[in-house]
Every structure is written in C-alpha cells, then in structure tokens.
XYZ file of C-alpha atoms in Angstrom:
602
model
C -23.963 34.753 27.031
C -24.085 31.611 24.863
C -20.631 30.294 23.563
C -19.923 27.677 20.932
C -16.768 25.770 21.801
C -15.012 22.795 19.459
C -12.539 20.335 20.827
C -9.535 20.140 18.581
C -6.661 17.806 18.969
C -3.231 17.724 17.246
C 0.074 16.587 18.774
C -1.103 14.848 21.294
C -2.491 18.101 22.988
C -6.507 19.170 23.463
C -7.662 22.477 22.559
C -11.029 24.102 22.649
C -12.166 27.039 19.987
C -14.349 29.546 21.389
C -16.037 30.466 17.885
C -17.242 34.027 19.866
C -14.202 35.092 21.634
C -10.758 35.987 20.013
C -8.483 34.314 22.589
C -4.983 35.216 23.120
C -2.791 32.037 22.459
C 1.031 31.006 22.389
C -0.054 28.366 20.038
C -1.505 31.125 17.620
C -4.463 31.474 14.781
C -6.375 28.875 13.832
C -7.877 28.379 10.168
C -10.799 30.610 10.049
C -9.472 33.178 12.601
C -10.014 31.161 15.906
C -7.378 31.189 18.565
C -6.855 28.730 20.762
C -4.775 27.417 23.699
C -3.953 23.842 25.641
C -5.977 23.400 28.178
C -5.705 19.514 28.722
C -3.258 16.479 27.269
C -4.175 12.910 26.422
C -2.282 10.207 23.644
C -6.154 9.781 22.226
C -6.321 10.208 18.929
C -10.014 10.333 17.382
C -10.819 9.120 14.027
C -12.711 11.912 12.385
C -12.888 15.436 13.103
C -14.308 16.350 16.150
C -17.767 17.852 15.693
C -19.357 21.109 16.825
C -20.550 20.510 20.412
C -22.753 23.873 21.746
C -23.207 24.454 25.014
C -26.464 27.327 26.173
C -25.416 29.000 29.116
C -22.090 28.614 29.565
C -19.990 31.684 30.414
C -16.300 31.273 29.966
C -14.819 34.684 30.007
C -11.605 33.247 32.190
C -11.104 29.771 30.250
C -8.737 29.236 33.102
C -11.305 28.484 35.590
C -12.595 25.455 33.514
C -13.031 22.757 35.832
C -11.650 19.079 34.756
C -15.170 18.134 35.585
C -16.198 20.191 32.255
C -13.418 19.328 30.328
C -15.057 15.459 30.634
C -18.527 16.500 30.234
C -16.963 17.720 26.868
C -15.164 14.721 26.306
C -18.159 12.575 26.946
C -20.640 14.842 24.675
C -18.124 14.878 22.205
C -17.606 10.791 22.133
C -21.770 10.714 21.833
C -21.338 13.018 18.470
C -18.701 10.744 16.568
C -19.303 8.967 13.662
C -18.835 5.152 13.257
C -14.901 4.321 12.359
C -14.564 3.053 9.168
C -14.780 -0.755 9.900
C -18.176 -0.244 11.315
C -19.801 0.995 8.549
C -21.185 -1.065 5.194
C -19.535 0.639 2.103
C -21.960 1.797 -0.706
C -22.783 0.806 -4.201
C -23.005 1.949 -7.264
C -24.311 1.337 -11.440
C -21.724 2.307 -13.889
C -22.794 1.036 -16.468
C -25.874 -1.416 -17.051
C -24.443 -2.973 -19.976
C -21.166 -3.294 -21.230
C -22.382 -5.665 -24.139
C -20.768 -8.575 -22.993
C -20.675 -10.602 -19.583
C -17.486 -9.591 -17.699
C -15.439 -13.051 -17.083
C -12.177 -12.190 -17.359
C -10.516 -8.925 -15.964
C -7.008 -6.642 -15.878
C -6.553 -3.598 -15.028
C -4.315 -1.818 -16.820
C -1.133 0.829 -15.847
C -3.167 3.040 -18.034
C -6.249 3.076 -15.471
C -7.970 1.175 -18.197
C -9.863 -2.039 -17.155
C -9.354 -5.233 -20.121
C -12.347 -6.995 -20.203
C -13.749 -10.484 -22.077
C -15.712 -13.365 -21.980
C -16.217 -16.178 -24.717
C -16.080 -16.184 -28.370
C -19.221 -18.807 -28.911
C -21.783 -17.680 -26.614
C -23.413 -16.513 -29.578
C -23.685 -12.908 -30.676
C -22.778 -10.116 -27.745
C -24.514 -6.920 -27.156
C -21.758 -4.609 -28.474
C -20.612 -4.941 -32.424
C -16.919 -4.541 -33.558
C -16.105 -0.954 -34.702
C -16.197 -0.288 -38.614
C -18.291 -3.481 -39.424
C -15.684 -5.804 -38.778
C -16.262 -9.670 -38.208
C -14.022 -12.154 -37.269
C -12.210 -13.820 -40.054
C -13.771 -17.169 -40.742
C -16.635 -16.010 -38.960
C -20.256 -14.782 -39.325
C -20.044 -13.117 -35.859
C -19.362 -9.616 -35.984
C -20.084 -8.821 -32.532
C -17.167 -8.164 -29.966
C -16.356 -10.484 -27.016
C -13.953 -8.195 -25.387
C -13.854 -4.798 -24.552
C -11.671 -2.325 -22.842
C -13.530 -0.313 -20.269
C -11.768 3.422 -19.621
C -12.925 4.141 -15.733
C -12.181 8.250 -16.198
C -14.066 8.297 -19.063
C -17.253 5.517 -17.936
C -17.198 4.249 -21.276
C -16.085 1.191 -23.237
C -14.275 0.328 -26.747
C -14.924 -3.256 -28.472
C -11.649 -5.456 -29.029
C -11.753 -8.189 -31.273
C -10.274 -11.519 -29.771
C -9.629 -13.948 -32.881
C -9.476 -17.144 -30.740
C -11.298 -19.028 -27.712
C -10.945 -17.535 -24.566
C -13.385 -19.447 -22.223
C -12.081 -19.876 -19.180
C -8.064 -18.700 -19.670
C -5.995 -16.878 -17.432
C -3.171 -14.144 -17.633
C -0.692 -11.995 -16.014
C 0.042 -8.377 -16.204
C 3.657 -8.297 -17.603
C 6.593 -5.628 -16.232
C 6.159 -3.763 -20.143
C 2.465 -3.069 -19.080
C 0.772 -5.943 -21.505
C -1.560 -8.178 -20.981
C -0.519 -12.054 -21.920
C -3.155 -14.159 -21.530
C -2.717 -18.190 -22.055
C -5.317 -20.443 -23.151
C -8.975 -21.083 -23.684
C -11.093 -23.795 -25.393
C -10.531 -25.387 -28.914
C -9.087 -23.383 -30.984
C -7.442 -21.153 -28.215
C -6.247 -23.639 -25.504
C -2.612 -23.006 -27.086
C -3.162 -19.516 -28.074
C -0.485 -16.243 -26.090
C -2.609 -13.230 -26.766
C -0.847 -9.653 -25.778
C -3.121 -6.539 -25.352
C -1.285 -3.169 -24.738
C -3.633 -0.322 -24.120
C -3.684 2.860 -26.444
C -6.638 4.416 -27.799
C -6.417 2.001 -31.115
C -4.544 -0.922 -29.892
C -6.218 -4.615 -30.358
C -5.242 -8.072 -29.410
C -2.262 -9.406 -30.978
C -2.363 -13.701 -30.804
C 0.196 -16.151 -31.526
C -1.579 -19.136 -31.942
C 1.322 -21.890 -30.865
C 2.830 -19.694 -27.506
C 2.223 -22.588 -25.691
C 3.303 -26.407 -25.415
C 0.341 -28.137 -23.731
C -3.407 -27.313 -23.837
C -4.382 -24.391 -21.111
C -7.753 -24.449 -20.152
C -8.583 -23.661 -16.489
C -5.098 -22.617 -15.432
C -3.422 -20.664 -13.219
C -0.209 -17.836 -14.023
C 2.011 -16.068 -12.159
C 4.457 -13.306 -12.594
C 7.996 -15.069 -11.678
C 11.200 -12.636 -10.211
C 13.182 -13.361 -13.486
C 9.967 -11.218 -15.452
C 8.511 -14.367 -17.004
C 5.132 -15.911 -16.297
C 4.833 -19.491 -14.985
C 1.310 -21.333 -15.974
C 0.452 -24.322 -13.984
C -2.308 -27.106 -14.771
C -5.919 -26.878 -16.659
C -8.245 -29.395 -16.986
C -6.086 -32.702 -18.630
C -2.784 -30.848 -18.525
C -0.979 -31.871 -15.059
C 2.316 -30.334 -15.658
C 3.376 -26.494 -15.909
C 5.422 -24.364 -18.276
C 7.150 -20.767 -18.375
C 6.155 -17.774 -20.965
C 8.033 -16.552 -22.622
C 9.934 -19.254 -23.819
C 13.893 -19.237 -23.157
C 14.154 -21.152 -26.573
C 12.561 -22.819 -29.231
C 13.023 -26.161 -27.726
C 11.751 -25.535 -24.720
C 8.568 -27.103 -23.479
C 6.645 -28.780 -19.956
C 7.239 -30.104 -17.008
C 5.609 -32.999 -15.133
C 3.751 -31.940 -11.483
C 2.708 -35.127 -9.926
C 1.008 -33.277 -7.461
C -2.150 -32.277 -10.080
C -2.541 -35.490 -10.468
C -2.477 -36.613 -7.096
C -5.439 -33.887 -6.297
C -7.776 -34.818 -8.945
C -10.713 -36.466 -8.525
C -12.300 -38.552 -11.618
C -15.050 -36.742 -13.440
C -15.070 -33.873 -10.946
C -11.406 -32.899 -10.396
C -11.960 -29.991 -7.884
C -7.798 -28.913 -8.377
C -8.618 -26.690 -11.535
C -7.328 -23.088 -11.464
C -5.183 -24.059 -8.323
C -4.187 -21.012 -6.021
C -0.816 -20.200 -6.704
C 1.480 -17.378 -4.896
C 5.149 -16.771 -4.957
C 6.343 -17.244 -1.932
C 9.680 -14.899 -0.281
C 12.074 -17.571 -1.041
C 11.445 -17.395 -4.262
C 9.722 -20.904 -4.654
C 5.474 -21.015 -5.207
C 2.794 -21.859 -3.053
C 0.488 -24.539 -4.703
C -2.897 -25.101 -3.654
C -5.537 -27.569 -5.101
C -8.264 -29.101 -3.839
C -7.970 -29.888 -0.229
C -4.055 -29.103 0.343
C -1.167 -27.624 -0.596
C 2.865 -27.274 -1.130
C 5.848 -25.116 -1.564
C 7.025 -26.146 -4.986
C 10.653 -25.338 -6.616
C 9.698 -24.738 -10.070
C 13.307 -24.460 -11.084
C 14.115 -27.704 -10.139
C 10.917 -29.210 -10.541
C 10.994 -30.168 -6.785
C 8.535 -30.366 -4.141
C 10.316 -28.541 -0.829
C 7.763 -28.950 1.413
C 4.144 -30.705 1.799
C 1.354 -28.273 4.217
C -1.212 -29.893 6.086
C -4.873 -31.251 4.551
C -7.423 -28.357 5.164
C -9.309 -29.552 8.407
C -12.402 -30.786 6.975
C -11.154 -32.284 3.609
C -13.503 -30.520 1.653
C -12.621 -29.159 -1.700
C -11.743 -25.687 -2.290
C -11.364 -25.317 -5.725
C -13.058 -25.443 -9.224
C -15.664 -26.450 -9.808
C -16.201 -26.610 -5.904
C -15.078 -23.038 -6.189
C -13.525 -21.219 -2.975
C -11.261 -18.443 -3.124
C -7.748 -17.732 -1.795
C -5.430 -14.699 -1.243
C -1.797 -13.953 0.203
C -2.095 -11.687 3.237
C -0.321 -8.580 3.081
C 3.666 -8.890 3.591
C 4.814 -6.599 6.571
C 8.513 -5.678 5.281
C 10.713 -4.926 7.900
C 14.483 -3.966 7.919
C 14.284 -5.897 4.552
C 13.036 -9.049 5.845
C 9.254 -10.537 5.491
C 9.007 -13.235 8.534
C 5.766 -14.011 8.193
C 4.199 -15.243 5.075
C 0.214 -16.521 5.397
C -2.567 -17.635 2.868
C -6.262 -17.201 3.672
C -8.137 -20.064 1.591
C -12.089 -19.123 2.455
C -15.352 -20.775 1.343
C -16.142 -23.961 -1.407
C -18.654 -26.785 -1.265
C -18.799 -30.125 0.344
C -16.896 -32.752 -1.596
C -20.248 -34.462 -3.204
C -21.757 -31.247 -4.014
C -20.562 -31.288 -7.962
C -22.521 -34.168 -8.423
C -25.340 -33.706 -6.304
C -25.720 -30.214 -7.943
C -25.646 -32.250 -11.590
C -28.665 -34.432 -9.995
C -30.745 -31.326 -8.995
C -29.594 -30.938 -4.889
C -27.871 -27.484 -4.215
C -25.831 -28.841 -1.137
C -25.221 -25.707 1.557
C -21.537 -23.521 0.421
C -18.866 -24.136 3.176
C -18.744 -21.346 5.646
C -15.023 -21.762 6.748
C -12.149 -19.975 6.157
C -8.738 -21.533 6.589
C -5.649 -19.417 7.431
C -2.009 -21.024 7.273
C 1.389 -19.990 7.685
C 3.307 -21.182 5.652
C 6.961 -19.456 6.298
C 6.258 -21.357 9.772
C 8.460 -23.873 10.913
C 5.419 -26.534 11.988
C 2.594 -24.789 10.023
C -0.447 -25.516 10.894
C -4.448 -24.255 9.549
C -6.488 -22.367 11.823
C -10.064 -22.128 10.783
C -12.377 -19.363 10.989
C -16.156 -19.187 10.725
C -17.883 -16.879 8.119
C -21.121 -14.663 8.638
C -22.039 -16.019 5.521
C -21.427 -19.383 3.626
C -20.421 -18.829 0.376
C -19.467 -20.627 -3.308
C -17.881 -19.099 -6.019
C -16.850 -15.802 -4.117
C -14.342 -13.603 -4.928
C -11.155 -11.601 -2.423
C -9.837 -8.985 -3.071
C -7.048 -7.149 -0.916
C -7.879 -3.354 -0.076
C -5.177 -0.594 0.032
C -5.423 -0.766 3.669
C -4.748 -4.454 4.183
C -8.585 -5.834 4.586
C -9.537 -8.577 2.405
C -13.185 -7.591 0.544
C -15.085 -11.580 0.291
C -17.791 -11.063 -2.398
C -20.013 -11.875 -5.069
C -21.013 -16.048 -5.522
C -23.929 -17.989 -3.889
C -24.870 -20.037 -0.431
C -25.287 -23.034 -2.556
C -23.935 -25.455 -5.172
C -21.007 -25.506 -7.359
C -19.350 -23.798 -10.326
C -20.974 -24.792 -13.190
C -23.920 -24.157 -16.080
C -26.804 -23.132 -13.620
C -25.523 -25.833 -10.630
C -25.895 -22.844 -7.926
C -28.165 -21.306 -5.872
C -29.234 -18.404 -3.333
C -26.869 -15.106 -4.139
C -25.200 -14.034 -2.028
C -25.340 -9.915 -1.924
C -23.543 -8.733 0.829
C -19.837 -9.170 0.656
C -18.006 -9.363 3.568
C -14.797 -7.507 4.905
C -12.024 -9.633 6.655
C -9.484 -7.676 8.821
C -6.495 -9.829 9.319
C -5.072 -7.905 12.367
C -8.687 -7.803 14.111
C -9.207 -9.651 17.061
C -9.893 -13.783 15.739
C -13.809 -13.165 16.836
C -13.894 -10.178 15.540
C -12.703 -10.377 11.668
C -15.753 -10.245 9.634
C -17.628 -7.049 8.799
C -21.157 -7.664 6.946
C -21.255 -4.941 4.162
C -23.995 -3.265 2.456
C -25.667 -5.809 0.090
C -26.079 -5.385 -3.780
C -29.204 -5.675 -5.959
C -27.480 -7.926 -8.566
C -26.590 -11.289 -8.212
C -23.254 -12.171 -9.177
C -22.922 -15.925 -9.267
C -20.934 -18.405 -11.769
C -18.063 -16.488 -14.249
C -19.105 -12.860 -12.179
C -15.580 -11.063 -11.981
C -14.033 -8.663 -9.315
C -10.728 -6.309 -9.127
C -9.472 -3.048 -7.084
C -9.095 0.168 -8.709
C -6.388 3.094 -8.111
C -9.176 5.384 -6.525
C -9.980 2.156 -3.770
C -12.984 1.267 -5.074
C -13.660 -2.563 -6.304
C -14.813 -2.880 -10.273
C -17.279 -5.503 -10.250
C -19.177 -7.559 -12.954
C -19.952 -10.912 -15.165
C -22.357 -13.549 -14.017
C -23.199 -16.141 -16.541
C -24.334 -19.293 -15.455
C -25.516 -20.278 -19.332
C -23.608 -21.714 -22.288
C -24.808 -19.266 -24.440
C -26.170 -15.199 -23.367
C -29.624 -15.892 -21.530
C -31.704 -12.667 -20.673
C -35.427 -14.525 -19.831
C -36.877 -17.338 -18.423
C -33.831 -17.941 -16.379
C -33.413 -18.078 -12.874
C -29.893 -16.002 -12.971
C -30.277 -14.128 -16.594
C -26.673 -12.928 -17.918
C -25.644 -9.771 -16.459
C -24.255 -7.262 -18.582
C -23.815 -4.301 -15.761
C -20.770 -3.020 -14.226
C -20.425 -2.259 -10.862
C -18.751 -0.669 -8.577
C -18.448 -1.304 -4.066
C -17.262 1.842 -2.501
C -15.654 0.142 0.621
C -16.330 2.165 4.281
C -13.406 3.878 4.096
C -14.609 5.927 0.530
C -17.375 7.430 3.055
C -17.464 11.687 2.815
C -17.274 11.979 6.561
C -13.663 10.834 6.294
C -12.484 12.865 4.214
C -10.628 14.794 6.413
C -8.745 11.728 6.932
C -7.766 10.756 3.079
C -3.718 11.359 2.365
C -3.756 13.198 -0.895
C -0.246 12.028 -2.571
C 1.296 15.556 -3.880
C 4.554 14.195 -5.120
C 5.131 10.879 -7.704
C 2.037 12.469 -9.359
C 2.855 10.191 -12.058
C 3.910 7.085 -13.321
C 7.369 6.807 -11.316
C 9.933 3.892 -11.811
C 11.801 2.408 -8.340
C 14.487 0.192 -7.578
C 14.392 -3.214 -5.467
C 15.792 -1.359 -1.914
C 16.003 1.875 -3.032
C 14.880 4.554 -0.467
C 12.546 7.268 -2.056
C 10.302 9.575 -0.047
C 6.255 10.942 -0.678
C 4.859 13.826 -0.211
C 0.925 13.983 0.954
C -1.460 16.306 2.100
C -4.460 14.920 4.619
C -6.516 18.216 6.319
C -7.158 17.048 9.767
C -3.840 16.225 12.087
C -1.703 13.267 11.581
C -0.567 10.559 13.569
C 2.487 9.571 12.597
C 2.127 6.020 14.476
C -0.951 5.510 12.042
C 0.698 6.219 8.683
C 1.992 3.534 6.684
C 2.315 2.532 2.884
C 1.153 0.069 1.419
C 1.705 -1.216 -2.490
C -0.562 -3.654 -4.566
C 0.092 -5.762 -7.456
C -2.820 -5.720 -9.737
C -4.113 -8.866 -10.626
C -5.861 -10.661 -13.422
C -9.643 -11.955 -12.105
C -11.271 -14.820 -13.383
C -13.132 -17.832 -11.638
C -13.218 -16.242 -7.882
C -9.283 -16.223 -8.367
C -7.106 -13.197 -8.461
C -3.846 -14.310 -10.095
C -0.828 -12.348 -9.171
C -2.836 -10.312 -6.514
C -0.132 -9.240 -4.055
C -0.181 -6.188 -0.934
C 3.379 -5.182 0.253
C 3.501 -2.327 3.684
C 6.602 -0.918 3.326
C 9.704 -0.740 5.402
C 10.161 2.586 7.155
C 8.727 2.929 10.364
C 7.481 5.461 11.953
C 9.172 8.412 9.322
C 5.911 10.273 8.886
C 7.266 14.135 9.561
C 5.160 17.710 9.309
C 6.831 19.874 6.588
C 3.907 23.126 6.189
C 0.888 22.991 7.205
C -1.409 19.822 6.355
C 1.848 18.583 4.180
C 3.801 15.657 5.600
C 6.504 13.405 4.186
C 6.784 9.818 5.026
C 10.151 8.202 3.860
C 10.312 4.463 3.070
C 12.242 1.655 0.862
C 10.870 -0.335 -1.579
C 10.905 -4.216 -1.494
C 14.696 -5.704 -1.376
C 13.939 -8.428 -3.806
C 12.026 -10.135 -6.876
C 11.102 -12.447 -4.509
C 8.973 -10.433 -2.393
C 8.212 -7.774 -5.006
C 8.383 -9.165 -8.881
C 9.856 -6.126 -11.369
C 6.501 -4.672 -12.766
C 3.611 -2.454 -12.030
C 2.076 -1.626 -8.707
C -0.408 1.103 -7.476
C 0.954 2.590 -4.231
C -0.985 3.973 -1.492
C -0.708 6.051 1.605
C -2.956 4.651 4.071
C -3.421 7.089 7.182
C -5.957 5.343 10.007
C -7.137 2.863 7.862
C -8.062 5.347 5.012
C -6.027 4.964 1.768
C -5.455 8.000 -0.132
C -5.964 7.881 -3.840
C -3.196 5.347 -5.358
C -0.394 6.289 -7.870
C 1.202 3.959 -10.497
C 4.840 3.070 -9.750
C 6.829 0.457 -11.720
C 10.035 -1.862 -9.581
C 12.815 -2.094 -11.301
C-alpha cells in the first residue's frame, strides 16, 4: 500500500509521520493524531517546515527495517522541496494609500503606532485642507502641510504647522513628543512639539533656538536632551531644551573645515552617539569622535578612501550597525556610510550633466584602536538613498537615483530596487537585490520601520512648488509600504508571537526582565535573540537617532508548554548605549522578527 510520510525535526532529533498508520511511540501524539518515533539524529536545523514528501509504493509496516540509504533519499527529496531562506528572496510591495495630500519629507513614528508626517509650508496649496475651514493665521492658505498618518486605521488627519519647516530635523523625546528644530525663514528658529492624541496639533515656540537651523542634524543625548549640530551657515551646535535662559551655541571648527564654497556637501552631517558617551560626526568626506561637553575633538577617523563627498547635497546615507551587548559591555562599535556623488557632481548637475552616483559603501570601526575604512561595492550605485535597520539586524538601502545630486530636479535614473545589506554575511556576499517598486522615489522621498517590520515609505519632490505634469519626476503623494523577505507567509511558522509585555512596558538601564513568545514550528534556542530599535526621525536619506541594540542574555531561550518559550535577557547598562526613551522590541527567531512591542528605558 501507498504511505505518506513527513520528516519532522525538533530537539535535535528526526522523526517521520506515517499520516496512514497509528504508530506506537515513547515520544507520544503528535498534533493532528500522528505518532511518531526517532529514527535518526543530526544538529541540522531547517528553516521552514518541512514539507509533505509522498512516496508510491513504499511499504513500511516494520519502520525498523528502514535502511539509512532511505532515510537520505528522504533527506535529499526533502532538501529539493524547501523554500528559499529568507535572505534569498525579494520582499514585496505594497499601495497604502495613493495620496496622502501632501509629499512625505519629513517622518516620526510615534509610541502611539501613529506615523507624523510634513513637508513645506510654501509649496503652494496641498492636496488635503485643514479640518473645520481653518487657515493659517496671516495666511490665505488653508490647506494642511502636515498630517498624522494612523497605520491600524490606513487613514490620515491634517495638522496645521504655523511656521517653515523645509528641510528641519527632530528627535523623538523620552515623554513620547515630537521636537522638531528649524526650517526656512520664518521657522529656522522655531521648537515645534507634536504629541499624538486623536485632537492634538503642533504646539511652536518661535525663539527655542539660538542660531538659525536649516539642514541640521539632532540627536537624543543620555542626560534626555537633544543636541542639534550645523545647517547651512550655522557651524556650531546647541542643546534643547535649554538648561537656562542664558544659555546659547557653541563653536565646531570642524563644519567649517568640511565645507566647500557654494556647494558645502557637510549639511545634515551623520551623527551617532557613540558608547562612551561622546558623538560620532560625519561630514563630507570624514569624520570624528567629538566631546560635546567639553566642546573637544577626542579623536580624528580617517578620509573616506576616495575623497568623495557623502553628504548633502551630494547625498549618501549612513547608519550605526547594530550593538551586540554582552555581559554589559559593547566592544565593537561600526558605522556603514554607503553611496553619494563624485565631488564635481553638484555643479555639473547645475550645468545639465547627471554625473554616475558612487557605488561604494564604506564601513569603519570606530571603537578600534587604529580604525581604519574598508570599502564595499554595491549592486547598484545610488544618490539620495535611504537605510534603514531591520528588526533582525539587516540594513534595507532604498529609494534615490543612479545619478546626480540632491537638489530641484539635479537627478536622474530611479533607482527601484532597494537593496538588503547583511552585516554578518560573508564580505562578497552582503548585498541582496530586492523586489523593485513602480514609483520613483528620488529628492525629499522619506523612509522609516514600523512595529509590524515592514518599512513606511513615501515623499519625492524634486520641485519648489507641487508639480503633477510635464515633469520628468511629478510630486508623489502615495504611501508605501516594502514588506522585507522575512514578512513572506511561508515563514510563518517561524514568526515569535510576543505573549507577554503585550503593552507599553517601562524598563530599567540593567534590569533583567524576561518574554514570553509563542512561534508554531520548533525552536532553536542557539537562533533566538532580541533585538531593540530606536525609532528615528527620516528626512534627507538620514535617519536621526536610528539605533538597533541585541540584547545581553545568551543562549536563555527555554520550552515552558507547548509552542511557548521564554527567553530571559537585560536591558542596556547605560544612557550611553541605550538613551532613556522609547524603543520597539523584537524577538527575532532565524532571522524572522516577530511582531514588535513598545517598551520605554528608564
């Protein structure tokens, strides 16, 4: 008779299921009413469930007399039947919403799973009116130029932003708020705090800052405040909020020592707090570890190889790799600086030549002793891209074009498939092509993570005011949304559900806390690990504040009932390494991340 047999492995041990035969086993029932018993042992773990293999023919009435010979055709027919792992595959995408009424520059997401959303307030009239016929005072415009998008609900609610905010920046304070610094004219020294409820609006206070902020960078310091640092003119740096009334800027030669006359190429310089507790600068072509309390350069990083500027408007992108924790200690801290332009491409762009996007990554460590840059080639050159760090410790490259600069319609050739860079790969074997998009995403085009893994993404508005014809890249109004590989169905059976911390939970700097989770198929404890991710404020292919911790704990991943498992780690030791504020936590089990939960350090 004909028998249909399924290999099944958990704890370390092989079984096969003999769907027509009730078997007697020591190991006992099976879910749906198979039996089963060992019948060979191997450390291979597979990566998705093992299919249905059926075999015509084959009688097994004594399943002792199976041969090793058939135990390997089974392996070998079973290997032929898996899926691609999740690397492999391309990720999918998706339309949420085709317009949003404005063009999505500037982005937060919010503890509240809400997404904060704006671009300028004189690009003319948007596509989404303020609620109850409101206008802005002094104004004739009575169309909105922010919105707050609610991703549960697929639906947005105008804000009305009084002041400027072209090309500002922000931070995501420990409270939950929004403060955003800057803009043009009227708003370059304009604080503006959002805090989401269903009726909340911007609140501004229009002198919150001592020098003009246009084109800057923030970051969320360990003491709770915000440091801001440069914008086009303003080569200095100051703190928010304000320890007193008096207080005001301080010089950093280093801006000016990294501009270049009428094309500057250090604005929005990537900035990350390093574990000591000092920042990472970068601008232009190199970088340094800055003491901001003492307004002291501590150390001075080697030139990029290459000298070619990496930031606006020759607009590369930049992101802190994720910080492996261990016994309270970090001891390795690395930037990944990837794409740009050539350093005359601003102003051959400006005289009508769309010089090729540099294709090179650059990857430095700078907790080294000697650090040095090793370079990396791209699959695709790129300008104006975005990163973005994934739950599981990838970094997603997209968005931006494969030539030109930043600037009002000075690039060329989209660039539609991002690109997936696994830091722990093999060096030749890093980049992952992804599926493309239809829509080109190209100067002011905006990108973030959300709780459930996928990557919100909009904007694209290479025009001074909104342009929808007889343009060669018309303002985009959609919103997006990548679904990277690891979102696929077929791992499913993979995906940690988190059953305890179901909601927003507070922790302490070091304190030991444990999560429950639920995945279907077995669990390797080796491949468990969590991970937490700061969320960060997008704007300008630069995600401020963007931070991935994996937690210390080791291998602590234990069974407690069937399909339920506990993992037990610590949370970061120090501001430093973790700033007090919001984070989404993950569980990440063989590279798939369950859905993330809000938890706030204390």
């Amino acid at each position: 008779m004909g028998s249909l047999f399924i290999l099944y492995y958990t704890n370390n041990n092989l079984f096969v299921w003999n769907l027509y035969f009730r078997i007697k086993s020591k190991k006992g029932v099976l879910p749906g009413g198979c039996r089963c018993r060992t019948l060979y042992t191997t450390s291979k773990c597979y990566l998705t469930p093992p299919p249905y293999i059926p075999f015509a023919n084959m009688h097994l009435n004594n399943h002792k007399e199976m041969t090793f010979h058939r135990i390997l055709l089974l392996l070998l027919l079973l290997l032929l039947h898996m899926p691609q792992s999740p690397a492999a595959a391309g990720g999918s995408w998706s339309l949420l919403l085709p317009s949003i009424g404005i063009s999505a520059m500037h982005m937060q997401l919010l503890p509240t799973d809400r997404v904060v959303i704006y671009d300028r307030t004189d690009f003319g009239t948007s596509n989404i009116s303020l609620p109850d016929g409101k206008c802005r005072p002094n104004s004739t415009d009575c169309s909105a130029h922010s919105v707050e998008y609610n991703i549960a609900c697929n639906t947005v609610r105008p804000l009305m932003v009084l002041s400027n905010v072209w090309c500002s920046s922000g931070t995501l304070m420990p409270d939950g708020s929004l403060v955003q610094t800057g803009g043009w004219s009227d708003g370059d020294h304009v604080v503006r705090i959002y805090k989401s409820c269903d009726n909340c609006d911007w609140r501004e206070i229009p002198t919150g800052l001592s020098q003009p902020r246009w084109y800057a960078t923030n970051h969320l310091l360990p003491d709770g405040r915000q440091i801001i640092v440069g914008g086009r003119r303003s080569f200095n740096y100051e703190f928010y909020p304000k320890t007193s009334a008096t207080e005001t800027d301080f010089t950093l030669m280093f801006l000016v020592q990294t501009n270049e006359p009428d094309v500057e190429n250090n604005l929005y310089p990537f900035v990350f707090l390093n574990t000591d507790g000092n920042i990472f600068i970068y601008a232009n072509y190199r970088g340094i570890l800055f003491d901001y309390v003492r307004s002291k350069v501590v150390r001075t990083f080697p030139a990029i190889p290459g000298g070619d500027p990496r930031n606006y408007p020759s607009t590369g992108s930049a992101v802190l790799l994720p910080l492996h924790i261990v016994q309270g200690n970090v001891d390795c801290v690395e930037v990944l600086v990837c794409g740009g332009a050539p350093r005359d491409a601003f102003k051959n762009a400006n005289n009508g030549k769309f010089d090729g996007a540099l294709d090179t990554c650059g990857r430095i460590k700078i907790s080294d002793p000697d650090p040095q840059w090793v370079m990396e080639t791209m699959p695709l050159a790129r300008v104006m891209g975005d990163m973005v760090l994934l739950p599981n410790g990838d970094v997603l490259i997209i968005n931006g074009g494969s030539a030109g600069v930043a600037g009002w319609d000075l690039a060329r050739d989209p660039v539609l498939s991002p690109v997936i860079y696994g830091p722990d790969k093999p060096t030749k074997s890093r980049f992952e092509v992804q599926t493309p998009s239809t829509i080109a995403r190209m100067y002011h085009s905006t990108a973030i993570l959300l709780r459930d893994g996928r990557v919100l993404v909009g904007g694209s508005n290479a025009h001074d005011k909104y342009e929808f014809t007889n343009v060669l890249y018309p303002t985009e109004l959609s919103l997006e949304a990548f679904s990277p590989a690891y979102l696929d169905p077929s791992l499913s059976g993979l995906r940690p559900n988190i059953i305890s911390h179901e909601t927003k939970t507070t922790i302490h700097h070091g304190e030991n806390f444990v999560i429950r989770f639920i995945v279907s198929c077995p669990v390797d404890p080796n491949l468990v690990k969590v991970t937490m991710v700061a969320p960060s404020f997008n704007t300008h292919s630069f995600s401020m504040n963007q931070r991935l911790l994996i937690l210390d704990g080791g291998n602590t991943t234990v069974a407690v009932g069937m399909s339920h498992y506990e993992v037990s780690v610590v949370a970061p030791p120090s501001g430093n390494i973790a700033p007090a504020g919001n984070y989404i936590l993950f569980v990440v089990h063989q590279e798939v991340p369950s859905e993330g939960i809000w938890v706030s350090i204390r």
